Coordinates of C-alpha atoms and ligand atoms in Angstrom, one line a residue:
X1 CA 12.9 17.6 -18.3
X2 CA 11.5 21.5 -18.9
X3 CA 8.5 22.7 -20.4
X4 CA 10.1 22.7 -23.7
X5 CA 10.8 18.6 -24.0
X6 CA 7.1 18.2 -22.1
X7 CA 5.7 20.1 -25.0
X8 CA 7.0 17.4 -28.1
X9 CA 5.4 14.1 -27.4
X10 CA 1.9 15.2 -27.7
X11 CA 0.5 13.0 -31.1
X12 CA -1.4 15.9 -33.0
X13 CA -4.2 13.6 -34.5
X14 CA -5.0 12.5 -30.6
X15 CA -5.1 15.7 -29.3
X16 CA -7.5 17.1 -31.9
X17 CA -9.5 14.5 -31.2
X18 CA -9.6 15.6 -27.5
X19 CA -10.3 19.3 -28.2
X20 CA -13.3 18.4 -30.1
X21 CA -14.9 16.5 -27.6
X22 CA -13.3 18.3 -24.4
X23 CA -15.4 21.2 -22.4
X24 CA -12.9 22.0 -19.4
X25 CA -9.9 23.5 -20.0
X26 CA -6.2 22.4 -22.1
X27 CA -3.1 23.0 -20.6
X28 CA 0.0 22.6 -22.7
X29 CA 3.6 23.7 -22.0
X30 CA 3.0 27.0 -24.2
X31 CA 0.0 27.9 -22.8
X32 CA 0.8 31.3 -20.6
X33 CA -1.0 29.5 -17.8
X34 CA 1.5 26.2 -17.7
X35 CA 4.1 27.2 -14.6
X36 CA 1.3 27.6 -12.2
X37 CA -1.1 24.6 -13.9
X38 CA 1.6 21.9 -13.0
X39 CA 2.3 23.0 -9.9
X40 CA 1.1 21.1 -6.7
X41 CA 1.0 21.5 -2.7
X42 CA 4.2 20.1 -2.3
X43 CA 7.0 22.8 -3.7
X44 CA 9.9 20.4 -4.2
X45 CA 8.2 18.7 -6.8
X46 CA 8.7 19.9 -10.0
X47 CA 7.9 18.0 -13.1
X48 CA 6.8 19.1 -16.7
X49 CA 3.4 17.2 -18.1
X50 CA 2.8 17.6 -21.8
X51 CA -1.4 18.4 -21.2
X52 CA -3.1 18.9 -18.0
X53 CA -6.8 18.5 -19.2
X54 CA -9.4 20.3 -16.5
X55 CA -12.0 17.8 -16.2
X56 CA -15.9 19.6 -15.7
X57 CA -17.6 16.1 -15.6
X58 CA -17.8 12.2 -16.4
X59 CA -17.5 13.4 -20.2
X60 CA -14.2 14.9 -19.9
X61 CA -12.7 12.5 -18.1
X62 CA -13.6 9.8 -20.5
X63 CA -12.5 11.4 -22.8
X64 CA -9.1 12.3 -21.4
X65 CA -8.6 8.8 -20.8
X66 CA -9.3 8.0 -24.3
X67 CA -6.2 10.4 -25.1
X68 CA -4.1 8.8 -23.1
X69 CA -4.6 5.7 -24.5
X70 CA -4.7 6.5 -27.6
X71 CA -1.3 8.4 -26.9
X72 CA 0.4 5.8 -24.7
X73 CA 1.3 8.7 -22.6
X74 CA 1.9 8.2 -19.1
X75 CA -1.4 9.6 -16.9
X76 CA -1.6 11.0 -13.8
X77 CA -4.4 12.0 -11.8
X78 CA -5.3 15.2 -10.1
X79 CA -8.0 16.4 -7.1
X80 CA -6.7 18.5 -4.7
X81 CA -2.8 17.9 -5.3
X82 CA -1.3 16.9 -2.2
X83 CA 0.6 14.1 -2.6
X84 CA 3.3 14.1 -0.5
X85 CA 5.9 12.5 -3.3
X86 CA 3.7 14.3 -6.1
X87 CA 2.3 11.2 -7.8
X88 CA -0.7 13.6 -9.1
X89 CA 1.6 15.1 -11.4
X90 CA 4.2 13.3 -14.3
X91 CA 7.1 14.2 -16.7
X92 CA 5.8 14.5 -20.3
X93 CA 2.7 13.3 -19.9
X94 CA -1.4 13.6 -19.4
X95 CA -2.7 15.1 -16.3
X96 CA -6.4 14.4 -15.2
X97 CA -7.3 17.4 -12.9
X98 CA -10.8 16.9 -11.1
X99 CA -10.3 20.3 -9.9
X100 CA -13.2 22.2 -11.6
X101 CA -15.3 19.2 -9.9
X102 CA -16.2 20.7 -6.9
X103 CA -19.8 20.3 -6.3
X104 CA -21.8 19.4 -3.0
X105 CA -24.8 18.4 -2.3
X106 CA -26.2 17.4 1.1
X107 CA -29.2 15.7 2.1
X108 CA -30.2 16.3 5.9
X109 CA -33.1 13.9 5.5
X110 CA -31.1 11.2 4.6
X111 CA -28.2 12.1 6.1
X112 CA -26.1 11.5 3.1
X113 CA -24.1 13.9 1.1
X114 CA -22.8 13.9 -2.3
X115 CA -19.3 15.3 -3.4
X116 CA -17.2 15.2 -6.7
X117 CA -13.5 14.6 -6.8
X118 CA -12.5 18.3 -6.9
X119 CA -13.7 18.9 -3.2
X120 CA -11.3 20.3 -1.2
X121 CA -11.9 19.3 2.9
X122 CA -13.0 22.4 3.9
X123 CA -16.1 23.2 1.4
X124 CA -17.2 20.0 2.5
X125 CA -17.3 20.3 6.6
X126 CA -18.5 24.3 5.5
X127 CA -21.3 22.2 3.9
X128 CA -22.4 19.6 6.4
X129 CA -21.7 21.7 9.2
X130 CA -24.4 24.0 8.1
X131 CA -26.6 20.9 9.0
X132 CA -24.8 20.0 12.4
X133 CA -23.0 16.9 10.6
X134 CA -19.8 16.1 9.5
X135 CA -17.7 13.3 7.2
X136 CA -14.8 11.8 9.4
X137 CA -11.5 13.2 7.4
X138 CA -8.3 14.8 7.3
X139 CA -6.9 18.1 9.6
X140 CA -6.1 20.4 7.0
X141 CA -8.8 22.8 4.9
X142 CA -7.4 22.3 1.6
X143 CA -6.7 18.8 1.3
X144 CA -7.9 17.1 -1.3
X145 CA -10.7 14.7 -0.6
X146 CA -10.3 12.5 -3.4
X147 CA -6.5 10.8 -2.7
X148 CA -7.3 11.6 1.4
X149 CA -10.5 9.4 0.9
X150 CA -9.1 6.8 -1.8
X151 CA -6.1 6.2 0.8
X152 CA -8.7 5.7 3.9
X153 CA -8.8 9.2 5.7
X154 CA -7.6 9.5 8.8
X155 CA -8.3 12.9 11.5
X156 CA -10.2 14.6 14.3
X157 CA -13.0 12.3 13.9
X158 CA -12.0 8.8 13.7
X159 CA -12.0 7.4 16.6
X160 CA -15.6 8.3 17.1
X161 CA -16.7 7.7 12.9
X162 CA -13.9 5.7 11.6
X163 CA -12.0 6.6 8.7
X164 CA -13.6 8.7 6.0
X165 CA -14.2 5.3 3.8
X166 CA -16.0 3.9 6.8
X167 CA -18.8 6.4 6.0
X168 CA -18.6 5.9 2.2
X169 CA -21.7 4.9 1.0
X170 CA -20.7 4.7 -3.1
X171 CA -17.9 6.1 -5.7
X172 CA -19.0 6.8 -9.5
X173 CA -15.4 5.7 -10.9
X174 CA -14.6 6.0 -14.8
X175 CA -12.3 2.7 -15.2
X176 CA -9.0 2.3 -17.7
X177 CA -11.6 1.4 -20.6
X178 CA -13.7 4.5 -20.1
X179 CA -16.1 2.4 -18.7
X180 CA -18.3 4.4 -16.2
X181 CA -19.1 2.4 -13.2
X182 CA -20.9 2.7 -9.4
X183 CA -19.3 0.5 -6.9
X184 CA -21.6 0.4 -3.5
X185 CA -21.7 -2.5 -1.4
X186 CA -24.5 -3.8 -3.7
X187 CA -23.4 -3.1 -7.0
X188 CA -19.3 -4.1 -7.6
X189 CA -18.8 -5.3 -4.3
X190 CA -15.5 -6.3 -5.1
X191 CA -13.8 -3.1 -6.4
X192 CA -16.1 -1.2 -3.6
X193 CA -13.5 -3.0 -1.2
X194 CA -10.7 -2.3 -3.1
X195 CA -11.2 1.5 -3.5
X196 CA -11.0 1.8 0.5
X197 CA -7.7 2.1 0.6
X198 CA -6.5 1.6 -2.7
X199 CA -8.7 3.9 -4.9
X200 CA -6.1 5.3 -7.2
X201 CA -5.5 2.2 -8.9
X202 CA -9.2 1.2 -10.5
X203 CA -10.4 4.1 -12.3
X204 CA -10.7 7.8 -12.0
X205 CA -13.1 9.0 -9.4
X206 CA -15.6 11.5 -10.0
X207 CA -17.7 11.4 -7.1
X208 CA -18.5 10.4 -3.5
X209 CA -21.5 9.5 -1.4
X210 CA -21.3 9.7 2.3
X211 CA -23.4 9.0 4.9
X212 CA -23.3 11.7 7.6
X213 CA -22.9 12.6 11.6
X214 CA -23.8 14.4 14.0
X215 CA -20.6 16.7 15.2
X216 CA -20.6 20.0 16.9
X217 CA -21.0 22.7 15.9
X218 CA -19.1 23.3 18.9
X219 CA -16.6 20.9 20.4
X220 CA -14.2 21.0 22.7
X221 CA -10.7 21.4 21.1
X222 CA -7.4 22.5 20.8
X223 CA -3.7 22.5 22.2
X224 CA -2.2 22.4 25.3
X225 CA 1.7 22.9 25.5
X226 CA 4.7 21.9 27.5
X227 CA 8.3 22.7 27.2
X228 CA 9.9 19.8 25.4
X229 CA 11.9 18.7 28.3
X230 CA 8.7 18.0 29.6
X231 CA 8.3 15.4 26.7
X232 CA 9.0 12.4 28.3
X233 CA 7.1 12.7 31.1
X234 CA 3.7 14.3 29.4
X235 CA 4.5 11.5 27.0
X236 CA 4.6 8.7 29.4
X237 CA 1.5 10.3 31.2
X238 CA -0.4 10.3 27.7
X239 CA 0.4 7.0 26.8
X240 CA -1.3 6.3 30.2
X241 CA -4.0 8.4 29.9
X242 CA -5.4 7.0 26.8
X243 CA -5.7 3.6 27.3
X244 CA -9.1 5.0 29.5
X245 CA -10.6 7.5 27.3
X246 CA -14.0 7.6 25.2
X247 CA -13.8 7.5 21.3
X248 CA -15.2 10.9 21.3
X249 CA -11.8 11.9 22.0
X250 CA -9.2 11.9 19.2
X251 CA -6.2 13.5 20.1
X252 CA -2.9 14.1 18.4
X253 CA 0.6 15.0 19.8
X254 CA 3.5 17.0 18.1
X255 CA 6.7 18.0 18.9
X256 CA 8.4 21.3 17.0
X257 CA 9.5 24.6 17.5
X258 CA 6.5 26.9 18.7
X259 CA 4.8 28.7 15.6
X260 CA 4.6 31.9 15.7
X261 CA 0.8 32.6 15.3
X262 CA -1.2 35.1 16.5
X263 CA -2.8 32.8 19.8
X264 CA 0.7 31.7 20.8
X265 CA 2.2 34.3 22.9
X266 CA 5.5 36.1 21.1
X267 CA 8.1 34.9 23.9
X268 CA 6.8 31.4 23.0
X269 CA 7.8 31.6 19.2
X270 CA 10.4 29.1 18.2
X271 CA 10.8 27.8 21.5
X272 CA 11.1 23.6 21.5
X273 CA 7.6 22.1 22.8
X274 CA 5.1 19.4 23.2
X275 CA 1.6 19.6 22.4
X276 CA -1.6 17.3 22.6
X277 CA -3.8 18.8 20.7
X278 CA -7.3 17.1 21.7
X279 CA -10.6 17.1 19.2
X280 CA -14.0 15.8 21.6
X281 CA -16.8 15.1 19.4
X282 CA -19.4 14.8 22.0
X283 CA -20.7 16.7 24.4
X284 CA -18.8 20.3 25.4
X285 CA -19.3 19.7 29.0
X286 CA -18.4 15.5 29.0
X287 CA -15.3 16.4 27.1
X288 CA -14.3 18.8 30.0
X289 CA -14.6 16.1 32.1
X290 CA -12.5 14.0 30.0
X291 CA -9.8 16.3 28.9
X292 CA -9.3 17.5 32.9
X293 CA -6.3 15.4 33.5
X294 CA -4.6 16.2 30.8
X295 CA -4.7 19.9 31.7
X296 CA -3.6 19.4 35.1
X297 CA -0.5 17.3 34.0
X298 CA 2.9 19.2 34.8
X299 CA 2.9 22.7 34.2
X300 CA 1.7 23.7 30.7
X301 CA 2.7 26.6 28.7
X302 CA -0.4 27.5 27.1
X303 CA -4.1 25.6 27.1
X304 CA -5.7 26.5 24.1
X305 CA -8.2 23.6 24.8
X306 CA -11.9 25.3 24.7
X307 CA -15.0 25.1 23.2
X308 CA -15.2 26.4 19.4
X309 CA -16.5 25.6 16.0
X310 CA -15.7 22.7 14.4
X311 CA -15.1 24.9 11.4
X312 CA -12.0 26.7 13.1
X313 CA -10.7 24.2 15.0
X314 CA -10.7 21.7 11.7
X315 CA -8.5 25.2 10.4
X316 CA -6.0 25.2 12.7
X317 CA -3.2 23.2 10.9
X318 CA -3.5 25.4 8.0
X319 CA -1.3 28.1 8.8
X320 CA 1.6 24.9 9.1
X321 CA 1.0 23.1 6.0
X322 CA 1.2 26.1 3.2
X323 CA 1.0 25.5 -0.9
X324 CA 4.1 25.8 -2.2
X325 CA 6.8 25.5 0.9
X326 CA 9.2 22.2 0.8
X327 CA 7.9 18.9 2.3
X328 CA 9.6 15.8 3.0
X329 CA 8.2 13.0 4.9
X330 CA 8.5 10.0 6.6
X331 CA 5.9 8.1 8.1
X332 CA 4.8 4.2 10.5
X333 CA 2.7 3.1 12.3
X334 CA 3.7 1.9 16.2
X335 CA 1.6 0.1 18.1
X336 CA 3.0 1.2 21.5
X337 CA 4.3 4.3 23.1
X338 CA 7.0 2.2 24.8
X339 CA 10.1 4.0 27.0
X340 CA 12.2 3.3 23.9
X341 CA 9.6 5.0 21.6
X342 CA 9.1 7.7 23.5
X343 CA 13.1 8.1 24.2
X344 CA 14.0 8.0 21.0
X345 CA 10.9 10.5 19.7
X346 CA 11.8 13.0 22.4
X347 CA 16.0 12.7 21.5
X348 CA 14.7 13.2 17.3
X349 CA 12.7 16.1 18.4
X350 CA 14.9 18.0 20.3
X351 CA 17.1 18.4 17.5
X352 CA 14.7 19.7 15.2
X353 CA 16.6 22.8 13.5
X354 CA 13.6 24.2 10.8
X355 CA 10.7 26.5 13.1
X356 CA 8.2 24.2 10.3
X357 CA 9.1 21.0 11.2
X358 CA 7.3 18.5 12.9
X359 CA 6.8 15.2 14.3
X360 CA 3.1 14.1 14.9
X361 CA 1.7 11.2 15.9
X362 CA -2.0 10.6 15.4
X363 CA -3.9 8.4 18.3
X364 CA -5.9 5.5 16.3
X365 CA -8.1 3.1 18.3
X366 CA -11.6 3.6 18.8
X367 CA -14.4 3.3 15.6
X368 CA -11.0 2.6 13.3
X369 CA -10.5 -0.6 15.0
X370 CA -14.4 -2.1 15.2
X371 CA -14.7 -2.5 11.8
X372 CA -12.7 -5.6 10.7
X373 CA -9.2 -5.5 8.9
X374 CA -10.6 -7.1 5.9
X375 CA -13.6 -5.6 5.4
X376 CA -11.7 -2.8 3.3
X377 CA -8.3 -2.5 1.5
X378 CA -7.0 0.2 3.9
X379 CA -4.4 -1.6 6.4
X380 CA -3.5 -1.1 9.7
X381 CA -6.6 -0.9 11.7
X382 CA -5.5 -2.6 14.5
X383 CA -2.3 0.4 14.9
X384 CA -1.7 1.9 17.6
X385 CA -0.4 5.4 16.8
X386 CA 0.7 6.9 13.2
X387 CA 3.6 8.6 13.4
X388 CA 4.2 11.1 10.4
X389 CA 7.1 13.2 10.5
X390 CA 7.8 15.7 7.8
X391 CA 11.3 18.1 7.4
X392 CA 9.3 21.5 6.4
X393 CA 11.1 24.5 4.5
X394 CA 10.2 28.0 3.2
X395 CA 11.9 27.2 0.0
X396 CA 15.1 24.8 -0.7
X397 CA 17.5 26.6 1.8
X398 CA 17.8 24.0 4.3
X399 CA 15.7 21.1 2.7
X400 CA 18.6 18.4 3.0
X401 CA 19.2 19.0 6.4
X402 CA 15.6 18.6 7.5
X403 CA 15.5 15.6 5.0
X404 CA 18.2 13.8 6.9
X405 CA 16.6 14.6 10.6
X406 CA 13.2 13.3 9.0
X407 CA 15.0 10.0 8.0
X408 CA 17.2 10.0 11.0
X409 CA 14.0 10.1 13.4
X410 CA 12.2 7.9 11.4
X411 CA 15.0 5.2 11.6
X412 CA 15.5 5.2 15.2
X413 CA 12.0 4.0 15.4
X414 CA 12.2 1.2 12.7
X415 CA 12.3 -1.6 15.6
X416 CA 8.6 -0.5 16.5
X417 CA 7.4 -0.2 12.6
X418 CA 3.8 -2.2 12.8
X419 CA 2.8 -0.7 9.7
X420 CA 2.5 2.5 7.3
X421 CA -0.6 4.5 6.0
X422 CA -0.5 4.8 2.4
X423 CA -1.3 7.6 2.4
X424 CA 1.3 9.1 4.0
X425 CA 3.9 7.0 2.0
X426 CA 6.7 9.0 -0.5
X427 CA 7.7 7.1 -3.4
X428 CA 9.1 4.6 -1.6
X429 CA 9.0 1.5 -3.4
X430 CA 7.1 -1.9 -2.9
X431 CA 8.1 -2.9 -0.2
X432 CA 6.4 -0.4 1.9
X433 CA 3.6 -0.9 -0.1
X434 CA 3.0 -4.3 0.5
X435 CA 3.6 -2.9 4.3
X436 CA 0.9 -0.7 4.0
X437 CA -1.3 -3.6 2.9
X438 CA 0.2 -6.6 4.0
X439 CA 1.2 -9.7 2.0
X440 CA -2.5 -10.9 1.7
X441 CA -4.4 -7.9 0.7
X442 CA -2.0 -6.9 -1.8
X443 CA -2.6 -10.4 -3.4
X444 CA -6.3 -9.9 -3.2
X445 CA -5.4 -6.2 -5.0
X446 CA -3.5 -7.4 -7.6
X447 CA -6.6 -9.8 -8.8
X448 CA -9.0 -6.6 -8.7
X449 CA -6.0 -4.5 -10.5
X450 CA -5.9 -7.3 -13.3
X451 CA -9.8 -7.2 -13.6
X452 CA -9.7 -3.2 -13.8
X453 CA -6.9 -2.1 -15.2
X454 CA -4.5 -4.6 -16.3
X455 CA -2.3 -2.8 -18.3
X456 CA -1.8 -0.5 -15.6
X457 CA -2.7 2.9 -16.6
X458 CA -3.5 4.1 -13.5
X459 CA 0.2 4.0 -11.8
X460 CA 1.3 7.3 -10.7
X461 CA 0.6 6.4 -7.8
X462 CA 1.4 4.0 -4.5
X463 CA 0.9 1.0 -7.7
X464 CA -0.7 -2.1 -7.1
X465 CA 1.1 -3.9 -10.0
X466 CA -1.3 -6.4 -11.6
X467 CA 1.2 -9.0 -11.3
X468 CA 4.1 -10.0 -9.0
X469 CA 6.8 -6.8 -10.3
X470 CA 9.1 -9.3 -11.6
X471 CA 7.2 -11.0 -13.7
X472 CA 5.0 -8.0 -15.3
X473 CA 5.7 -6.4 -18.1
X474 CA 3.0 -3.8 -19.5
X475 CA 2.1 -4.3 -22.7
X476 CA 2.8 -1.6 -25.9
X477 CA 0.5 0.9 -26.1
X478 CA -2.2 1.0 -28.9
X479 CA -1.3 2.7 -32.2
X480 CA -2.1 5.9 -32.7
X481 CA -5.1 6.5 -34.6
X482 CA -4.5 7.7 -38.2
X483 CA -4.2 11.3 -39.4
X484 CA -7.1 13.6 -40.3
Ligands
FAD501 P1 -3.7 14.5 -5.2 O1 -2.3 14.8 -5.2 O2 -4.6 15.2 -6.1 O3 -3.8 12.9 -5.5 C1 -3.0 12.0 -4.9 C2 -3.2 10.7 -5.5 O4 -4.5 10.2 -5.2 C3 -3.1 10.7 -7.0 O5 -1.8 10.4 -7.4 C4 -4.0 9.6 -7.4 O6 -3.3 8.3 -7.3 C5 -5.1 9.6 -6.4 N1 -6.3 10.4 -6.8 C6 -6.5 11.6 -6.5 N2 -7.7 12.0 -7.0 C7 -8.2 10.9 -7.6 C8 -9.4 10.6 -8.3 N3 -10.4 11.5 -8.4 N4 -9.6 9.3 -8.8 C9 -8.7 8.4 -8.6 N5 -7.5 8.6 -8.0 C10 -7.3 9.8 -7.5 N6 -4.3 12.3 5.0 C11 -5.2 11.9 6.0 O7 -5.7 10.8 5.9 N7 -5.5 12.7 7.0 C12 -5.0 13.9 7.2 O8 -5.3 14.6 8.1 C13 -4.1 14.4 6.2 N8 -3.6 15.7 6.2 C14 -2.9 16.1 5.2 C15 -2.4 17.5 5.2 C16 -1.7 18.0 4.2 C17 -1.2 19.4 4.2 C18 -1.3 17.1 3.1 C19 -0.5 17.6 2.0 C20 -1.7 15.8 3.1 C21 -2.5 15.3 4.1 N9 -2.9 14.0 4.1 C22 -3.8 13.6 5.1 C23 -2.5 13.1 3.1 C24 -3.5 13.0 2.0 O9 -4.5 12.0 2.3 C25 -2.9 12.6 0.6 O10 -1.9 13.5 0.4 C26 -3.9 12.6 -0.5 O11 -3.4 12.0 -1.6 C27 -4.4 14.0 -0.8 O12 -5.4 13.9 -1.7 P2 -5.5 15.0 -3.0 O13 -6.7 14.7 -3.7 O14 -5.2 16.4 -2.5 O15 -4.2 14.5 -3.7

């Protein structure tokens, strides 16, 4: 498909309709503003939508929705755009984009904080840090908080807060029917569980409450590196190491070619390493305590491990993870660093050809794993460590290559799968879906997706299908309404 094919499907009466009623902005393939209005974080993705309709509240989103089903045209939905398979953009059809959404308000008194879905992570720690707090959440600035939340949210501060839905208080959601709705543990109880883990399947989100932290604004934080033929030992030392550490410490290893930034010293760019790159949430001078062994291990290459904003240290992945490069990913959860894991990571790794490409493994545990498995959709709380490794390129020169030592990596470890975060998930059909969930949960989602959306508008995205995939078959969509 091009933006020529994208452009005919568009039913004329519907679209009127839309414009009347519409305040943010329309989209369409002729529009001079089209090539960079469908693109999204992930630069391999490519795909054509017929409208992308800039939401600026509640209204426009209903009434978008209305359009689409009016239109029958498939919908996708857009916050901060980085979906790793690009689900938050379709082929000839309707794009909701939340991004002119981005207001914040924080209340220090209540220690709650209000966001709407066009909130990218960074405005929102720039806005709660301000008042020494934080929402638990991802490790790059301009991730969308939206699909990170409505997938669980995972980062620096989980094992001390939990995941970001385990300090969300309420959603406002606008549902299939254009319904608008508040689910809170009080009010929709039911789709309040399911949109902690699940959230892109009941209804368009438009806005967050959270209830708020104390963090920083200093902690202690940063990377320490080893040469990776160091890796099995620091790795066998780590995995020893954390079974004894506080929550306040979340830490996350990587293994890649040495970026060359300004803090890393020249003669260290591109060279293979290890890092642990450690985030303390408490106390500066406890979290020296804690980190000491680590530092001492072996004979690092650089410790970049000091005290420092929150703000800069939640920046430092930034420079790694730029709009626009190529992405591909693979992710699972392992419960163990066993010899074969760590064997088998460290063998992967040390073939890694692209200076972009990494393999990271996130340290769960902690807050995560006190609240119970069934108390939200996410699944997986019980993990051990996510691994998430993703084949990075400046542009398509060398994709396939990375893509094949992404999968390669990946499948080595395939005896120690526990699990998979959603979020990190490509389109990779339903069976890793119902690994994400598990065979239970997904049941209890599919009930919840036939009460909210059973004809499945909402499924650009890891989909819930209201019914076992066999047996569903969505239903036409309405007429069209008649011409003006
Ligand atoms: P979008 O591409 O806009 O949306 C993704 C999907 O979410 C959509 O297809 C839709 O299904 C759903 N969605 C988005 N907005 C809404 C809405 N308002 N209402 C209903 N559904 C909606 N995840 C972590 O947990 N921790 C991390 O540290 C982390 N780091 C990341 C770093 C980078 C560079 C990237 C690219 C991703 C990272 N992720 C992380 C994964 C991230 O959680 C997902 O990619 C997430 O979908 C991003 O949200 P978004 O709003 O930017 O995505």
């Amino acid at each position: 498909m091009d933006a020529a094919t994208a452009a005919v499907p568009l039913d004329a009466a519907a679209y009127r309709e839309l414009e009347n009623s519409f305040h943010g902005r329309l989209v369409r393939p002729d529009d001079p503003a089209y090539d960079e209005a469908r693109k999204i974080w992930n630069g391999s993705i490519s795909k054509f939508p017929a409208l992308i309709a800039y939401c600026t509240g509640v209204a426009d989103v209903v009434a978008a929705l209305r359009c689409a089903r009016l239109t029958g045209l498939p919908l996708a939905v857009r916050s901060g755009g980085h979906s790793f398979p690009g689900q938050s953009v379709c082929d000839g059809g309707l794009v909701i984009d939340l991004s002119p959404m981005k207001g914040i308000r924080v209340d220090p008194e209540s220690r709650t904080a209000r966001a709407q879905a066009g909130v990218l992570l960074g405005a929102l720690d720039r806005e709660t840090q301000h008042f020494g707090m934080a929402v638990p959440a991802g490790i790059v600035t301009h991730t969308g908080l939206a699909g990170l939340t409505l997938g669980g949210g995972i980062g620096w501060l989980m094992r001390r807060y939990g995941l970001t839905i385990d300090q969300m208080l309420s959603v406002d959601l606008v549902t299939a029917d254009g319904a608008f709705l508040t689910a809170s543990e009080r009010h929709e109880p039911g789709l309040f569980w399911g949109v902690r883990g699940a959230g892109g399947n009941f209804g368009v989100v438009t806005e967050f409450e959270f209830r708020l932290n104390p963090v920083g604004p200093t902690v202690l934080a940063g990377p320490i590196l080893w040469p990776m033929e160091d890796a099995p030992e620091v790795l066998r030392f780590y995995r020893d190491w954390i079974t004894d550490i506080p929550d306040d410490l979340m830490t996350i290893v990587v293994l890649r070619k040495a970026p060359p930034l300004p803090v890393v010293p020249p003669e260290l760019h591109g060279r293979r390493i290890i890092t642990v790159i450690s985030c303390y949430a408490g106390d500066v001078e406890a979290g020296e305590q804690v980190v000491r062994p680590l530092r001492a291990f072996g004979r690092p290459l650089l410790d970049l491990c000091a005290p420092k904003p929150f703000l800069q240290h939640q920046a430092m992945f930034d420079p790694s993870f730029r709009p626009g490069w190529w992405y591909y990913f693979r992710s699972c959860d392992v419960d163990r660093l066993s010899d074969d894991v760590i064997d088998s990571t460290t063998a992967h790794a040390t073939r890694v050809a692209s200076p972009l490409s990494t393999c990271g493994m996130f340290h769960l545990g902690g807050a995560v794993a006190r609240v119970g498995e069934d108390d939200t959709a996410f699944g997986g709380r019980g993990g051990g460590h996510t691994f998430n490794i993703n084949g990075n390129c400046t542009s398509a020169e060398g994709f396939a290559e990375e893509r094949a030592w992404v999968r390669d990596t990946w499948s080595a470890l395939k005896p120690h799968h526990s699990g998979v975060y959603v979020n990190f998930l490509m389109d990779e059909g339903e069976e890793r879906i119902r690994q994400a969930y598990g065979a239970d949960k997904l049941r209890r989602l599919r009930a919840l997706k036939r009460e909210f959306d059973p004809t499945n508008l909402f499924r650009s995205n890891q989909n819930i299908a209201p019914g076992e995939p066999a047996q569903f078959t969505p239903p036409a969509p309405p007429a069209p309404p008649p011409a003006r």
